[in-house]
Tab-separated table of C-alpha atoms and ligand atoms in Angstrom:
chain	number	residue	atom	x	y	z
A	21	MET	CA	18.414	-25.687	49.290
A	22	LYS	CA	18.776	-28.229	46.405
A	23	LYS	CA	22.882	-28.130	45.275
A	24	PHE	CA	22.944	-30.169	42.265
A	25	ILE	CA	19.649	-29.996	39.595
A	26	THR	CA	19.689	-31.490	35.983
A	27	PHE	CA	17.242	-30.269	33.353
A	28	GLU	CA	16.607	-33.427	31.008
A	29	GLY	CA	12.872	-33.752	29.007
A	30	ILE	CA	13.192	-34.453	24.511
A	31	ASP	CA	14.617	-31.144	22.187
A	32	GLY	CA	12.790	-28.381	22.035
A	33	SER	CA	10.860	-28.620	25.254
A	34	GLY	CA	12.354	-25.712	26.994
A	35	LYS	CA	15.337	-26.772	29.068
A	36	SER	CA	17.653	-24.331	27.834
A	37	THR	CA	15.786	-21.260	27.828
A	38	VAL	CA	14.446	-22.232	31.561
A	39	SER	CA	17.429	-23.557	32.991
A	40	LYS	CA	19.237	-19.951	31.818
A	41	ARG	CA	16.513	-18.075	33.653
A	42	VAL	CA	17.197	-20.214	36.318
A	43	TYR	CA	20.847	-19.434	36.767
A	44	GLU	CA	19.716	-15.769	36.412
A	45	GLU	CA	17.661	-15.992	38.917
A	46	LEU	CA	18.980	-17.545	41.478
A	47	LYS	CA	22.397	-15.203	40.987
A	48	ARG	CA	20.086	-12.308	40.877
A	49	ARG	CA	18.367	-13.595	44.494
A	50	GLY	CA	22.376	-13.608	45.512
A	51	TYR	CA	23.504	-17.393	45.010
A	52	SER	CA	26.888	-18.393	43.140
A	53	ALA	CA	25.356	-21.318	40.730
A	54	ILE	CA	27.094	-22.647	37.607
A	55	TYR	CA	25.136	-23.575	34.209
A	56	THR	CA	26.509	-26.615	33.041
A	57	PHE	CA	25.303	-28.598	29.852
A	58	GLU	CA	26.323	-31.829	28.333
A	59	PRO	CA	27.890	-32.685	25.863
A	60	THR	CA	29.944	-30.316	27.367
A	61	ASP	CA	32.286	-28.125	24.941
A	62	GLY	CA	35.342	-30.160	25.839
A	63	GLU	CA	37.655	-32.667	23.138
A	64	ILE	CA	35.640	-35.891	24.281
A	65	GLY	CA	31.750	-33.785	23.793
A	66	LYS	CA	32.865	-32.094	21.005
A	67	CYS	CA	33.607	-35.028	19.070
A	68	THR	CA	30.569	-36.960	20.729
A	69	LYS	CA	28.553	-33.907	18.368
A	70	LYS	CA	30.370	-34.729	15.536
A	71	CYS	CA	29.719	-38.590	15.796
A	72	ILE	CA	26.110	-37.635	16.481
A	73	ASP	CA	26.378	-35.518	12.853
A	74	LYS	CA	28.155	-38.131	10.902
A	75	GLY	CA	25.311	-40.647	12.328
A	76	ALA	CA	28.303	-42.594	13.360
A	77	ASP	CA	26.968	-46.215	15.534
A	78	PRO	CA	25.109	-46.063	18.638
A	79	LEU	CA	27.261	-47.954	20.095
A	80	VAL	CA	30.217	-44.995	20.089
A	81	ILE	CA	27.997	-42.557	20.736
A	82	ALA	CA	26.538	-44.473	24.287
A	83	LEU	CA	30.032	-44.509	24.976
A	84	LEU	CA	31.645	-40.799	24.205
A	85	PHE	CA	28.612	-39.697	26.159
A	86	ILE	CA	29.520	-41.854	28.676
A	87	ALA	CA	33.080	-40.885	29.030
A	88	ASP	CA	32.163	-36.961	28.299
A	89	ARG	CA	30.490	-37.617	31.377
A	90	ILE	CA	33.648	-38.846	33.153
A	91	GLU	CA	35.194	-35.330	33.278
A	92	HIS	CA	32.496	-33.872	33.780
A	93	VAL	CA	31.174	-34.679	37.203
A	94	ARG	CA	34.627	-34.024	38.593
A	95	LYS	CA	33.988	-30.626	37.120
A	96	ILE	CA	30.484	-30.516	38.900
A	97	LYS	CA	32.431	-31.949	41.822
A	98	LYS	CA	35.072	-29.442	42.235
A	99	TRP	CA	31.742	-26.860	42.285
A	100	LEU	CA	29.508	-28.501	44.307
A	101	GLU	CA	32.415	-28.740	47.120
A	102	GLU	CA	33.272	-24.957	46.668
A	103	GLY	CA	29.245	-24.679	47.307
A	104	HIS	CA	28.149	-23.849	43.869
A	105	ILE	CA	25.150	-24.578	43.403
A	106	VAL	CA	25.378	-26.623	39.653
A	107	LEU	CA	22.842	-26.881	36.686
A	108	CYS	CA	23.263	-28.801	34.597
A	109	ASP	CA	20.995	-29.008	30.952
A	110	ARG	CA	21.304	-32.391	29.937
A	111	TYR	CA	22.688	-35.031	32.146
A	112	VAL	CA	23.277	-38.901	32.675
A	113	ASP	CA	19.089	-39.579	32.433
A	114	SER	CA	19.061	-38.317	28.774
A	115	THR	CA	21.603	-40.810	28.276
A	116	TYR	CA	19.107	-43.611	29.716
A	117	ALA	CA	16.785	-41.873	27.697
A	118	TYR	CA	18.070	-41.697	24.251
A	119	GLN	CA	20.919	-44.466	24.222
A	120	SER	CA	18.659	-46.949	25.989
A	121	VAL	CA	16.025	-46.058	22.746
A	122	GLN	CA	18.681	-46.106	19.838
A	123	LEU	CA	21.074	-49.448	20.997
A	124	GLU	CA	17.389	-51.286	21.020
A	125	GLY	CA	17.870	-54.092	19.505
A	126	GLN	CA	21.305	-54.386	19.556
A	127	MET	CA	22.061	-55.651	23.112
A	128	GLU	CA	19.510	-57.120	25.744
A	129	ASP	CA	18.647	-54.467	28.529
A	130	PRO	CA	20.483	-51.288	26.607
A	131	LEU	CA	18.970	-49.520	30.074
A	132	GLU	CA	20.591	-51.538	32.554
A	133	TRP	CA	23.654	-51.582	30.074
A	134	LEU	CA	24.398	-47.986	30.104
A	135	ARG	CA	23.678	-47.328	34.468
A	136	GLN	CA	25.926	-50.359	35.311
A	137	LEU	CA	28.184	-48.168	33.222
A	138	SER	CA	27.238	-45.002	34.873
A	139	ASN	CA	28.500	-45.857	38.712
A	140	PHE	CA	30.923	-42.838	38.609
A	141	VAL	CA	28.098	-40.057	38.353
A	142	ILE	CA	26.496	-37.785	41.494
A	143	LYS	CA	22.853	-37.948	41.648
A	144	PRO	CA	20.839	-34.856	41.341
A	145	ASP	CA	19.339	-33.206	44.505
A	146	ARG	CA	16.780	-32.769	41.642
A	147	THR	CA	15.649	-34.205	38.421
A	148	PHE	CA	13.053	-31.813	36.400
A	149	LEU	CA	12.279	-33.812	33.887
A	150	PHE	CA	9.804	-31.285	31.009
A	151	ASP	CA	7.560	-32.993	29.087
A	152	ILE	CA	5.401	-32.032	26.353
A	153	ASP	CA	4.394	-34.140	23.019
A	154	PRO	CA	7.306	-34.342	20.761
A	155	GLU	CA	5.162	-32.548	17.402
A	156	GLU	CA	4.559	-29.522	19.166
A	157	ALA	CA	8.604	-29.563	20.764
A	158	ILE	CA	9.108	-29.990	17.368
A	159	SER	CA	7.428	-26.593	16.398
A	160	ARG	CA	9.816	-25.062	18.571
A	161	ILE	CA	12.807	-25.405	16.630
A	162	LYS	CA	12.049	-25.844	13.593
A	163	GLY	CA	14.677	-23.673	11.895
A	164	ARG	CA	17.302	-24.918	14.046
A	165	LYS	CA	19.779	-26.587	12.797
A	166	THR	CA	18.519	-30.218	13.712
A	167	THR	CA	20.517	-33.255	14.804
A	168	ARG	CA	19.431	-37.008	14.037
A	169	PHE	CA	17.328	-37.013	17.327
A	170	GLU	CA	14.874	-34.440	16.468
A	171	ASN	CA	12.199	-36.817	14.482
A	172	ALA	CA	8.478	-37.800	16.026
A	173	GLU	CA	8.740	-40.893	15.696
A	174	PHE	CA	12.114	-41.370	17.556
A	175	LEU	CA	11.303	-38.349	20.284
A	176	LYS	CA	7.859	-40.563	21.098
A	177	LYS	CA	10.208	-42.751	22.415
A	178	VAL	CA	12.548	-41.286	24.100
A	179	ARG	CA	9.426	-39.324	25.798
A	180	LYS	CA	7.898	-42.519	27.653
A	181	ARG	CA	11.548	-43.289	28.097
A	182	TYR	CA	11.949	-40.521	30.007
A	183	ILE	CA	8.371	-40.938	31.934
A	184	ASP	CA	9.302	-44.203	32.371
A	185	ILE	CA	12.764	-43.908	34.132
A	186	ALA	CA	11.636	-40.921	36.257
A	187	THR	CA	10.885	-43.591	39.282
A	188	GLU	CA	12.850	-42.164	41.625
A	189	SER	CA	12.115	-38.680	44.332
A	190	ARG	CA	14.974	-36.909	42.654
A	191	PHE	CA	12.266	-36.682	39.878
A	192	LYS	CA	10.189	-33.437	39.269
A	193	ILE	CA	7.791	-33.656	36.135
A	194	LEU	CA	6.517	-30.551	34.647
A	195	ASP	CA	4.154	-29.551	31.597
A	196	ALA	CA	6.451	-27.773	29.563
A	197	ARG	CA	3.717	-26.175	28.198
A	198	LYS	CA	3.492	-23.663	30.715
A	199	GLY	CA	4.789	-20.397	29.745
A	200	ILE	CA	8.232	-20.047	30.057
A	201	GLU	CA	8.276	-17.264	33.330
A	202	ASP	CA	5.766	-20.106	35.223
A	203	LEU	CA	8.083	-23.275	35.151
A	204	VAL	CA	11.057	-21.067	35.825
A	205	LYS	CA	9.633	-19.763	39.068
A	206	GLU	CA	7.905	-23.694	39.011
A	207	CYS	CA	12.416	-24.462	39.456
A	208	VAL	CA	13.261	-21.920	41.317
A	209	LYS	CA	10.605	-22.655	44.213
A	210	ASP	CA	11.450	-25.698	44.133
A	211	ILE	CA	15.461	-25.856	44.304
A	212	MET	CA	14.577	-23.026	47.657
A	213	GLU	CA	12.906	-25.792	49.270
A	214	ASN	CA	14.315	-28.360	51.028
A	215	ASP	CA	16.330	-31.665	49.996
A	216	GLY	CA	13.238	-33.541	50.512
A	217	ASP	CA	14.827	-37.249	51.415
B	317	ADP	P1	15.518	-27.314	23.817
B	317	ADP	O1	16.958	-26.693	25.542
B	317	ADP	O2	14.707	-28.367	25.185
B	317	ADP	O3	16.203	-28.432	23.388
B	317	ADP	P2	14.823	-24.924	23.903
B	317	ADP	O4	15.687	-24.526	25.268
B	317	ADP	O5	16.158	-24.806	23.158
B	317	ADP	O6	14.533	-26.688	24.076
B	317	ADP	O7	13.628	-24.335	23.496
B	317	ADP	C1	13.456	-24.964	22.415
B	317	ADP	C2	12.413	-23.414	21.585
B	317	ADP	O8	11.763	-22.947	22.599
B	317	ADP	C3	12.840	-22.242	21.701
B	317	ADP	O9	12.730	-20.657	20.815
B	317	ADP	C4	12.000	-21.061	23.200
B	317	ADP	O10	12.412	-19.466	23.329
B	317	ADP	C5	10.629	-21.966	23.149
B	317	ADP	N1	10.530	-22.231	24.148
B	317	ADP	C6	10.515	-23.040	25.212
B	317	ADP	N2	10.116	-22.488	26.133
B	317	ADP	C7	9.140	-22.157	26.313
B	317	ADP	C8	7.804	-22.467	26.721
B	317	ADP	N3	7.821	-23.056	28.015
B	317	ADP	N4	6.355	-21.931	25.773
B	317	ADP	C9	7.184	-21.659	24.898
B	317	ADP	N5	8.343	-21.974	23.827
B	317	ADP	C10	8.964	-22.213	24.963
B	318	MG	MG1	18.883	-27.527	24.605
């Protein structure tokens, strides 16, 4: 059984919908699970969201995401030690994908820089990557308050970056066009299986 599971993908790919359903399903089966997300609703997470909204410098945004995660990882460690399954809606790979695209041109190798600043993270046992065409994802979230990240051209680059970074065996790439319940089943089945590695 996997204990620390993260959900990744572009905006509108279905991460929140599916991860919340997976959480309910695990609870229904009697497991003690915790649903959490990034940016968090703590001080730094709230500040991160505000800074994204006002269009702050990408370097500031990247460092805020990382600062928020430093606090979050402490909590995640504690929950795991207490024996809970932790489901996390966005985590370090969001920073790798979004911020490495945002920081292109500002430094030589943004992804490498972000990785170096992320050596404190705990590795998920499984990362579900919700893969979908940005046009389709955006059409799903029309009407929702959008952030500056939610334009097709930018999200195309982010989608590609996600695929590029999904090389470790902890990644499982899901076809996010499938039905919600099919995706939930796929995730739950995978979580119940052995760690694999
Ligand atoms: P994310 O958290 O990745 O931004 P959401 O879970 O908020 O995406 O989903 C965005 C919208 O798409 C919601 O209205 C949700 O109901 C819908 N949705 C999510 N997953 C699917 C799916 N597999 N098929 C069709 N619609 C979906
Ligand atoms: Mg979401």
